[in-house]
mmCIF file of C-alpha atoms in Angstrom:
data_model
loop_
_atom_site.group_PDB
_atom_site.id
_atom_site.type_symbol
_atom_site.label_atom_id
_atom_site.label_comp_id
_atom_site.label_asym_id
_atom_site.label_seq_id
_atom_site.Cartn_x
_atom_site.Cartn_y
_atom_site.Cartn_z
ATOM 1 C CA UNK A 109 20.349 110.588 14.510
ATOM 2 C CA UNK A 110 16.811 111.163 16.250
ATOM 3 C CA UNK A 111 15.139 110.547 13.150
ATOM 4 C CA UNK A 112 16.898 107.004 12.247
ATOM 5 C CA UNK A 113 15.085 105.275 15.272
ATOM 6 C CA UNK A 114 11.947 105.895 15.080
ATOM 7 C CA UNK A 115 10.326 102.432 14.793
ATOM 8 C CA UNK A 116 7.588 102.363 11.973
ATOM 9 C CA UNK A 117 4.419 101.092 14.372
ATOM 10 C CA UNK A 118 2.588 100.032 11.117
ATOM 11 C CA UNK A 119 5.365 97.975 9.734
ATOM 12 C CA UNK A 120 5.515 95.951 13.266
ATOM 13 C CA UNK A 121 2.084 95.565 12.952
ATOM 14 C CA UNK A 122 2.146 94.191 9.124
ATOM 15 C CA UNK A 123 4.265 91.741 10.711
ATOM 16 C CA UNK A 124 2.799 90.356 13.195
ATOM 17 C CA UNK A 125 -0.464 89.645 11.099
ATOM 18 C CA UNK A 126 0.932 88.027 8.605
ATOM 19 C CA UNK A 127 3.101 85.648 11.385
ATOM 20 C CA UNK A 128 -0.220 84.991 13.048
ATOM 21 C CA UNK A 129 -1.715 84.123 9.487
ATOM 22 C CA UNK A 130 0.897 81.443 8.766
ATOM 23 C CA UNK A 131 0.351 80.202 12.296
ATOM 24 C CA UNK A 132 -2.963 79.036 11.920
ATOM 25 C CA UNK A 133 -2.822 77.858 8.500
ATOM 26 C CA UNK A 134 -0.100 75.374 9.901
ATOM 27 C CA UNK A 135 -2.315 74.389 12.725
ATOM 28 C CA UNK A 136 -5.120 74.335 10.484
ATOM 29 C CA UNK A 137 -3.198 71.512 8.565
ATOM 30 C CA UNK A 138 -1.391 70.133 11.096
ATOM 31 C CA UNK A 139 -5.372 69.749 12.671
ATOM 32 C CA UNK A 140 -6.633 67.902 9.206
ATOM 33 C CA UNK A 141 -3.757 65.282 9.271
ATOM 34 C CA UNK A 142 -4.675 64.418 12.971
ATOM 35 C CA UNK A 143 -8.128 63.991 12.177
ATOM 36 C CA UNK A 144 -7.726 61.864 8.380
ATOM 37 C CA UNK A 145 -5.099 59.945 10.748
ATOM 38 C CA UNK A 146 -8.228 59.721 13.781
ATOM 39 C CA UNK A 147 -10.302 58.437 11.255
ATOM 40 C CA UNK A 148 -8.316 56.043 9.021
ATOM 41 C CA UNK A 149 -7.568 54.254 12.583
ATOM 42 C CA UNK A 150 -10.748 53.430 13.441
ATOM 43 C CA UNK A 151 -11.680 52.049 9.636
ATOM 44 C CA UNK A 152 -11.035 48.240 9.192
ATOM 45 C CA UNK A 153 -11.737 46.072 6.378
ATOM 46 C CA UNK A 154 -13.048 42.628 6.732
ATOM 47 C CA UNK A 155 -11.578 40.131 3.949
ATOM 48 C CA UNK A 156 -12.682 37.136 2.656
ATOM 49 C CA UNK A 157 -12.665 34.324 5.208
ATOM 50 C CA UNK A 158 -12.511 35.814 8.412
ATOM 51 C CA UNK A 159 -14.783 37.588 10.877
ATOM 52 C CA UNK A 160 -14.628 40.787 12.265
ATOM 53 C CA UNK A 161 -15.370 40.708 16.280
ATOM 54 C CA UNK A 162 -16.234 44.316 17.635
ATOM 55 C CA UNK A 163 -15.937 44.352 21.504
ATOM 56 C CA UNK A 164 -17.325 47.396 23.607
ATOM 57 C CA UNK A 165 -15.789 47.477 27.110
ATOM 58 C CA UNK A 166 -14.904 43.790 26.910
ATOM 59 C CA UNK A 167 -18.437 42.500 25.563
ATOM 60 C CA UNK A 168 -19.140 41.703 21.672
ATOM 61 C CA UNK A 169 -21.481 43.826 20.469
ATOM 62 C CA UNK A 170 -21.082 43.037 16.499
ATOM 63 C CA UNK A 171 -19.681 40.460 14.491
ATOM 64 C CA UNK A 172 -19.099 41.233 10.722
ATOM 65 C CA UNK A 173 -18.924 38.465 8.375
ATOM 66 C CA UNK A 174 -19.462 40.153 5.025
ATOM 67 C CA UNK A 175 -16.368 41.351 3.226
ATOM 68 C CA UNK A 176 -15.861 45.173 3.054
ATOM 69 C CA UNK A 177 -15.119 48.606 4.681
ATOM 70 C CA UNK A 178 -16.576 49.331 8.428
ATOM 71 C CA UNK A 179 -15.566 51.714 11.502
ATOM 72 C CA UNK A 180 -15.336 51.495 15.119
ATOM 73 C CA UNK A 181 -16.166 53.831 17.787
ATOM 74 C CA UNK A 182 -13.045 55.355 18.557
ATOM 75 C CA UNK A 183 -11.474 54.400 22.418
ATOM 76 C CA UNK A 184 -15.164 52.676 23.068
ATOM 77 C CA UNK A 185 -14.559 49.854 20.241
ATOM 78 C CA UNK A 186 -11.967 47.279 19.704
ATOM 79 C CA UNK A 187 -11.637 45.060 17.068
ATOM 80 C CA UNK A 188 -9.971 41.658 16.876
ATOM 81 C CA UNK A 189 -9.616 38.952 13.630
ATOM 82 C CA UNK A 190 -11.256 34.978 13.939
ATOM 83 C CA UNK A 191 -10.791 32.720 10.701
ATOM 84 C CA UNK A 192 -13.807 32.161 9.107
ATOM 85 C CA UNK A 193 -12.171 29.123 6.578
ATOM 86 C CA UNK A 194 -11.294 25.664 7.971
ATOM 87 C CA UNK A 195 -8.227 25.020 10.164
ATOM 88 C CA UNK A 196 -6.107 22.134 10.855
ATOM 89 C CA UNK A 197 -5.083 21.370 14.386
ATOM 90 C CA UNK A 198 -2.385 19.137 15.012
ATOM 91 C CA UNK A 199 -3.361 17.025 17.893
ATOM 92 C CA UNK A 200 -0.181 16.339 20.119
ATOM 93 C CA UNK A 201 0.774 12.646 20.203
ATOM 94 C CA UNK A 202 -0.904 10.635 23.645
ATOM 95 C CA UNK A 203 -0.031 7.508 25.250
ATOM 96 C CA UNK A 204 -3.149 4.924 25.821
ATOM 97 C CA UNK A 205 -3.870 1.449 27.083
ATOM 98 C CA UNK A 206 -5.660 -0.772 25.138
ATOM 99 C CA UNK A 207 -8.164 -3.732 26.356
ATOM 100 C CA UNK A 208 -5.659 -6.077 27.410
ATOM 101 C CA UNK A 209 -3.074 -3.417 28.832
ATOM 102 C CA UNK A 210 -0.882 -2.876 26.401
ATOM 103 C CA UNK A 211 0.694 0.527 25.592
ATOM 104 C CA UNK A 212 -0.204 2.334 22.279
ATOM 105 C CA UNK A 213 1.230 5.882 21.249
ATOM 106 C CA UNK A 214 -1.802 7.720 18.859
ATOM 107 C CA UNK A 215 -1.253 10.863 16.564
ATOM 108 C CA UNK A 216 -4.504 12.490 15.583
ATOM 109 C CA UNK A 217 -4.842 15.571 13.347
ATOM 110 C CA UNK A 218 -8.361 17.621 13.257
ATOM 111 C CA UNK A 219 -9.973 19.878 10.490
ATOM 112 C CA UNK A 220 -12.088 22.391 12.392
ATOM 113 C CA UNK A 221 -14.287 25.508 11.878
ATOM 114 C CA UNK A 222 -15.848 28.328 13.828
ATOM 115 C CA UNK A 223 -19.446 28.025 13.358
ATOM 116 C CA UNK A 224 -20.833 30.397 16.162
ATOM 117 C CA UNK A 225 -17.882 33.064 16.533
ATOM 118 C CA UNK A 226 -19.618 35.248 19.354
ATOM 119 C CA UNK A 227 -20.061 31.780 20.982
ATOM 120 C CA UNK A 228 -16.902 31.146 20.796
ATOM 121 C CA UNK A 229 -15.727 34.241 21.692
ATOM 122 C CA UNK A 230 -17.694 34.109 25.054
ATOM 123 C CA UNK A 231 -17.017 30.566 26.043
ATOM 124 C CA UNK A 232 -13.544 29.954 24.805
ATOM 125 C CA UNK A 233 -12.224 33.459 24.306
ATOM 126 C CA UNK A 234 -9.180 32.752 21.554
ATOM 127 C CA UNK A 235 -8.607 29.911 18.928
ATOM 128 C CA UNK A 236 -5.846 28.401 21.166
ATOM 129 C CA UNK A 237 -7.928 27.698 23.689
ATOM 130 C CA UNK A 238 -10.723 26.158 21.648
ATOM 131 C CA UNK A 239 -7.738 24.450 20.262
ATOM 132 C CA UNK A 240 -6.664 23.154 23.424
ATOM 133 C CA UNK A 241 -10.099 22.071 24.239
ATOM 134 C CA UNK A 242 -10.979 20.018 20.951
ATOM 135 C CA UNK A 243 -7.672 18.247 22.037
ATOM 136 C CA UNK A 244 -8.829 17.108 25.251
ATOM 137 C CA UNK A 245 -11.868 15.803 23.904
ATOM 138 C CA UNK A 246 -9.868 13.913 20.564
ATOM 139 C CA UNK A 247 -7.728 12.487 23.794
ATOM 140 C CA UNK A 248 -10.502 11.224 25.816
ATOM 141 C CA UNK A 249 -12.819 9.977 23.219
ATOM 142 C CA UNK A 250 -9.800 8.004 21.365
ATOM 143 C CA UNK A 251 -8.375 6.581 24.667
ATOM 144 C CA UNK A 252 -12.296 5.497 25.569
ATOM 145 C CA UNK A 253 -12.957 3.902 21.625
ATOM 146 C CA UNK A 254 -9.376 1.708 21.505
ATOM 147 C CA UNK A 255 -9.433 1.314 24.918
ATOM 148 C CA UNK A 256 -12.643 -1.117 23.972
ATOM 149 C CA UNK A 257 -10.400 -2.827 21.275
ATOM 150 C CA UNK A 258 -7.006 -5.733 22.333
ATOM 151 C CA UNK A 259 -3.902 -4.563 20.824
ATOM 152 C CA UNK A 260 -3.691 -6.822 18.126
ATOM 153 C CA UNK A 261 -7.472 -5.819 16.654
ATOM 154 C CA UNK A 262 -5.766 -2.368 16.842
ATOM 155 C CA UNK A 263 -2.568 -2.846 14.532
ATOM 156 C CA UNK A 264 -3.867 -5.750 12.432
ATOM 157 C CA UNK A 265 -5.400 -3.473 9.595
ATOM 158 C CA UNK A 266 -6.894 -6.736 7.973
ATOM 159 C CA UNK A 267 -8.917 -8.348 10.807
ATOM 160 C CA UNK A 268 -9.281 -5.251 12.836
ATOM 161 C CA UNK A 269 -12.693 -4.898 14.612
ATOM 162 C CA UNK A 270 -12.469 -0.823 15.283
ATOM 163 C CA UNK A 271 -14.688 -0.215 12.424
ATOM 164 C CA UNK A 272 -15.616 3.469 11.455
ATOM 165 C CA UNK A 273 -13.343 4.267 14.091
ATOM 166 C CA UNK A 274 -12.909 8.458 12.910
ATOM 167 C CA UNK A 275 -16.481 8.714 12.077
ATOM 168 C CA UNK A 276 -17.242 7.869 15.859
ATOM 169 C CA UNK A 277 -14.685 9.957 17.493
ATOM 170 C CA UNK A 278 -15.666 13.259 14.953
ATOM 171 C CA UNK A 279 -19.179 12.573 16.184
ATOM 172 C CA UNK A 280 -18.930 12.221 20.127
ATOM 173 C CA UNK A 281 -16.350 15.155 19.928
ATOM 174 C CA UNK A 282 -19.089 16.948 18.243
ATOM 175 C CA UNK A 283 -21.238 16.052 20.443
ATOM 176 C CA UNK A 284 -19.568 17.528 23.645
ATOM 177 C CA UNK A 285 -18.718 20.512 22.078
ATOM 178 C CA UNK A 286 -22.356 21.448 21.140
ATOM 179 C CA UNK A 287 -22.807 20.614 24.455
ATOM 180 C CA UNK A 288 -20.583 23.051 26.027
ATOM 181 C CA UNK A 289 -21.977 25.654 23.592
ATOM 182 C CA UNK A 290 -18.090 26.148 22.727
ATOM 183 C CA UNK A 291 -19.643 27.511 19.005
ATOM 184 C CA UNK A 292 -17.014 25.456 16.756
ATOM 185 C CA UNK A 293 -17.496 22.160 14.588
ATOM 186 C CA UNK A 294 -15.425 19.468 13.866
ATOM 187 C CA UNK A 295 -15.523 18.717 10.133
ATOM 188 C CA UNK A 296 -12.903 15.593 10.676
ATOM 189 C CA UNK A 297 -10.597 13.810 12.638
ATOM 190 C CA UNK A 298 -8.252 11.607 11.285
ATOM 191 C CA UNK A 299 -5.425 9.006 12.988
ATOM 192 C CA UNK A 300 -1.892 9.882 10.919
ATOM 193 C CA UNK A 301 -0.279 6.957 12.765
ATOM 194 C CA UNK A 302 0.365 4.270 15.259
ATOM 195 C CA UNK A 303 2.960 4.311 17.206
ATOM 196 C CA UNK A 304 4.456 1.798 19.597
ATOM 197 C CA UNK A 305 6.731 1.541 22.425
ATOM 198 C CA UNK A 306 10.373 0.636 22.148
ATOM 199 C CA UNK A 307 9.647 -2.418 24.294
ATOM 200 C CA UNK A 308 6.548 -4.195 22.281
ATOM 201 C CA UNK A 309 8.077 -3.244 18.699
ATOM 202 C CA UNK A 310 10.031 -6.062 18.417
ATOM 203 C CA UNK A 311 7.361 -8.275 19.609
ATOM 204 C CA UNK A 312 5.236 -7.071 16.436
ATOM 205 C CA UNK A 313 7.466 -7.253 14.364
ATOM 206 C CA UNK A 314 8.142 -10.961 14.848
ATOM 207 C CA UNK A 315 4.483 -11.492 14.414
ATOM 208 C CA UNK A 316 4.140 -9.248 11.375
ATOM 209 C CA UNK A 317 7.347 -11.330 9.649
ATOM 210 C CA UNK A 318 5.237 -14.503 11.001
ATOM 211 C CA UNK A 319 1.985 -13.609 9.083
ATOM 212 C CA UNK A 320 3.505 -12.356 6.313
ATOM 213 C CA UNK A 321 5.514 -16.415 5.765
ATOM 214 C CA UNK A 322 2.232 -17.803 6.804
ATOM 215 C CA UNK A 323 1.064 -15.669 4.148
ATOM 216 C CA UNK A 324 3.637 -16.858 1.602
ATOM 217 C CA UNK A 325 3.371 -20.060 2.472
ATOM 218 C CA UNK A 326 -0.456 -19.934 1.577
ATOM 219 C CA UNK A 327 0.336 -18.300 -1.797
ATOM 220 C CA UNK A 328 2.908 -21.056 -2.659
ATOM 221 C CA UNK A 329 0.890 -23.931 -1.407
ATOM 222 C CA UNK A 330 -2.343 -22.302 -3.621
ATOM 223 C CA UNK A 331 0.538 -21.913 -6.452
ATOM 224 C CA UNK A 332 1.318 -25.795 -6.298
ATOM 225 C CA UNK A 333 -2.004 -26.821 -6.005
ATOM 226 C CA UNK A 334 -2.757 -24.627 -9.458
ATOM 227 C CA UNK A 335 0.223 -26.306 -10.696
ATOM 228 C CA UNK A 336 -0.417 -29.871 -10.257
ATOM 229 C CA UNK A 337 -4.191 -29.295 -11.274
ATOM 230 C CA UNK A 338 -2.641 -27.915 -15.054
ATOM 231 C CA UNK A 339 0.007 -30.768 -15.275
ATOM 232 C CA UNK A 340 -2.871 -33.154 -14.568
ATOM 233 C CA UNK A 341 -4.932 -31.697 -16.896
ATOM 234 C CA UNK A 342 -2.439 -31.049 -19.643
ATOM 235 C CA UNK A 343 -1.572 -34.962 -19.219
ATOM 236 C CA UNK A 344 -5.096 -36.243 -19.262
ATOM 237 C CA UNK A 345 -5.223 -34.293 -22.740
ATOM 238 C CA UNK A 346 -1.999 -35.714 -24.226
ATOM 239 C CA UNK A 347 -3.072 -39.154 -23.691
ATOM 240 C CA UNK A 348 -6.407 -38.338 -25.360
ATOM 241 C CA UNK A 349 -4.594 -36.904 -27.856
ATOM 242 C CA UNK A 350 -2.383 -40.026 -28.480
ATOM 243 C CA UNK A 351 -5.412 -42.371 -28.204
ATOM 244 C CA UNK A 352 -6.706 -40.586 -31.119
ATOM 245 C CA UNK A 353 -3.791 -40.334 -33.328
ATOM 246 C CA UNK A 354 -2.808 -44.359 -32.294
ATOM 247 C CA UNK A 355 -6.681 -45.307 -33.120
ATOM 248 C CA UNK A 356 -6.390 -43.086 -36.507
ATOM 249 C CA UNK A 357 -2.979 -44.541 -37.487
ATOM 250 C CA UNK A 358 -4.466 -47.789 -36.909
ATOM 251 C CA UNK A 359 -7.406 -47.207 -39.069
ATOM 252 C CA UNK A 360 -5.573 -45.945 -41.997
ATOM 253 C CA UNK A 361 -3.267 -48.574 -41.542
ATOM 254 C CA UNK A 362 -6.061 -50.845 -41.612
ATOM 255 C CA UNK A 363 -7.636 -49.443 -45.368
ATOM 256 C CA UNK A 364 -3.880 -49.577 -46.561
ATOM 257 C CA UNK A 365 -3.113 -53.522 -45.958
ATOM 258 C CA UNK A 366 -6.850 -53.706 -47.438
ATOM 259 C CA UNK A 367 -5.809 -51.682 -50.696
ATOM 260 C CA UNK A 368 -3.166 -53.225 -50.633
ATOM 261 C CA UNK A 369 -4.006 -56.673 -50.368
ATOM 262 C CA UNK A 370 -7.039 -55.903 -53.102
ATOM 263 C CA UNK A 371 -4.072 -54.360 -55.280
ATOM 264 C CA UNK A 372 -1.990 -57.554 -54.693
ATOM 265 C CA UNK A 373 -4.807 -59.453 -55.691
ATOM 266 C CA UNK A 374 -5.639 -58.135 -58.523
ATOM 267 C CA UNK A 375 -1.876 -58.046 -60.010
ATOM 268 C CA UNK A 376 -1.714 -61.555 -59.156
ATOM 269 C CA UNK A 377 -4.699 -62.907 -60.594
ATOM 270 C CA UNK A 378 -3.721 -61.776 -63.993
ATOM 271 C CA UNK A 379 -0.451 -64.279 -64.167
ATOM 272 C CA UNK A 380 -0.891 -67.369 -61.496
ATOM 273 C CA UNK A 381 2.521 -68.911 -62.323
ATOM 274 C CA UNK A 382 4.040 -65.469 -61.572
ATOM 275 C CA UNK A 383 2.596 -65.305 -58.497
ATOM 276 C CA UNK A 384 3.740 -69.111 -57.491
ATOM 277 C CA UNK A 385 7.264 -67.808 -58.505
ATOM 278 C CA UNK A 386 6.705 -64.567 -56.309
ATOM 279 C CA UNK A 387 5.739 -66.568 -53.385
ATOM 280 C CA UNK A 388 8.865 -69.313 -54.286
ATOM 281 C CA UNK A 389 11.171 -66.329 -53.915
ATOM 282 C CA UNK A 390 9.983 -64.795 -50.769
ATOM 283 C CA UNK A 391 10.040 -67.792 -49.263
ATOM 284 C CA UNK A 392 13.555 -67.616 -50.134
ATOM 285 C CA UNK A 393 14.525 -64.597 -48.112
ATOM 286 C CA UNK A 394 13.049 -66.225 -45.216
ATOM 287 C CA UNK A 395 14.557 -69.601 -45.254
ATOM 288 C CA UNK A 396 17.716 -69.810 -46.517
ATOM 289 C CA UNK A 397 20.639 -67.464 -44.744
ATOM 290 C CA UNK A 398 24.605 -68.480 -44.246
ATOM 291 C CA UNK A 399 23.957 -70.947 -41.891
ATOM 292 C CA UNK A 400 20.500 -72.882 -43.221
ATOM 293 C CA UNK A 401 20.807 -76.892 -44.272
ATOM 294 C CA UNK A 402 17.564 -77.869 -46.394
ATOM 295 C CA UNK A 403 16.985 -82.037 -47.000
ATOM 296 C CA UNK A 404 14.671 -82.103 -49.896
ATOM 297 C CA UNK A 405 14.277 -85.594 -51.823
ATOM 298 C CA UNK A 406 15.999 -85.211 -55.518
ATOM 299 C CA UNK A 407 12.429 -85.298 -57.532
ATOM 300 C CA UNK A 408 10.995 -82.598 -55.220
ATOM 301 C CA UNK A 409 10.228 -79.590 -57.259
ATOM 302 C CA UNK A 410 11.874 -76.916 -54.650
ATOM 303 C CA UNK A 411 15.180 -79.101 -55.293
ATOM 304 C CA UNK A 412 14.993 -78.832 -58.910
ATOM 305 C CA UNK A 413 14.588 -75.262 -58.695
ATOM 306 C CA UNK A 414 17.113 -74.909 -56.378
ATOM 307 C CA UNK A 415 19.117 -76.971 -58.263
ATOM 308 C CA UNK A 416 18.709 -75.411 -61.119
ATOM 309 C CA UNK A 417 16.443 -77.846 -62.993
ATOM 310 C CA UNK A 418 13.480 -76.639 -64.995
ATOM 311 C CA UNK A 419 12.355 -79.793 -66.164
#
């Protein structure tokens, strides 16, 4: 029974260096993922359109604007994400006063870049706020340009005196943010709408139903005018027309009593005593009807023809 426990010392001892193998192979690999994990953290890629801002205790020290793979110190360096493409900011909708105090509601919309990111970065710190500031600019320069203008130059689109009224207001917004060194550039500004007041819409809209009959009242008076100048025309050419054709038909009516009568004539010439009967007989038809009484003397030679008597 001695002999069963003795302990084999060499067998522990096997043991105990393979355990301590397998132990720091699983550290060893445990080790590698941390690290490929350490380092795959502090790799970023910078895409198309955007920049890459790399602060170091708070201050930029790098912007990347080149698509591709890059690295950051890791726990010194952060990195943060600024659009590099154009945006479109939604200007919220403002109440002004025009020239001659009247209310106006105004809806602006802005296309916008970054065109100095570590400018921007330092003055204006996040897109919201240069946001936000381009808005308060849009604001003032608008309320200062239709301020200039009465409300009726403003909403009558035909005989409105604002002129190149965006063009202005995209370049004095410009202006003041170079100024500020606030490192974005407005491309455009653009008024979506007009808006009024409850109480002046019905006001326009009286006059805008007014201009528009004045309107088509100027159309129909232009259309009568045409009318009347066609009709006058037209007639003026029908009685030319009917000159002509009366002085034509006259003319050929003319040459046919002359063939005629040369036709007549001729006929007649050839047999005088047929001709005096001729005329005897047409006389006829326009003397003697139901109702005529002729007094001829007995020897006259009508009578004897009437009569009946040749001799």
């Amino acid at each position: 029974m001695a002999d069963e426990k003795i302990i084999n010392m060499n067998d522990l001892k096997n043991k105990n260096i393979e355990w301590r193998k397998y132990t720091r192979l699983g550290i060893t690999i445990v080790a590698f993922f941390v690290l490929v994990g350490f380092v795959l953290s502090n790799l970023f890629i910078v895409k198309e359109g955007e920049y890459k801002v790399i602060r170091q205790f708070g201050e930029v020290v790098k912007i990347i604007d080149q698509p591709g793979l890059n690295y950051k110190i890791p726990f010194i360096q952060t990195v943060s994400t600024l659009p590099k493409y154009q945006k479109v900011f939604d200007v919220e909708k403002a109440e002004i006063n025009t020239k001659d105090k009247k209310r106006i509601m105004i809806d602006n919309y802005a296309i916008w870049r970054i065109s100095d990111p570590k400018m921007m970065i330092s003055n204006l710190r996040s897109v919201e706020n240069a946001e936000a500031k381009m808005g308060e600019f849009i604001f003032s320069v608008v309320r200062t340009e239709l301020g200039q203008l009465n409300y009726d130059e403003i909403i009558d689109e035909e005989n409105s005196s604002r002129g190149s009224l965006n063009e202005t207001v995209t370049a004095k917004v410009n202006e003041f943010l170079k100024r500020d060194n606030y490192g974005v550039t407005v491309i455009d500004i653009r008024m979506k709408r007009t808006d009024l007041p409850a109480e002046n819409e019905e006001s326009v809209y009286k006059r805008m139903i007014s201009e528009r009959e004045s309107k088509a009242q100027e159309y129909l008076s232009m259309g009568d005018a045409e009318k009347n100048r066609t009709i006058a025309k037209t007639d003026r050419e029908v009685k030319e027309l009917l000159a002509k054709a009366q002085a034509d038909a006259e003319q050929i009516r003319a040459e046919g009593e002359q063939i005629a009568a040369q036709t007549y004539n001729s006929a007649f010439s050839q047999d005088p005593e047929f001709y005096n009967l001729y005329r005897t007989l047409e006389s006829y038809k326009r003397t003697i009807d139901g109702e005529t009484v002729i007094i001829l003397p007995n020897n006259s030679p009508y009578a004897k023809l009437l009569m009946g008597y040749t001799q």
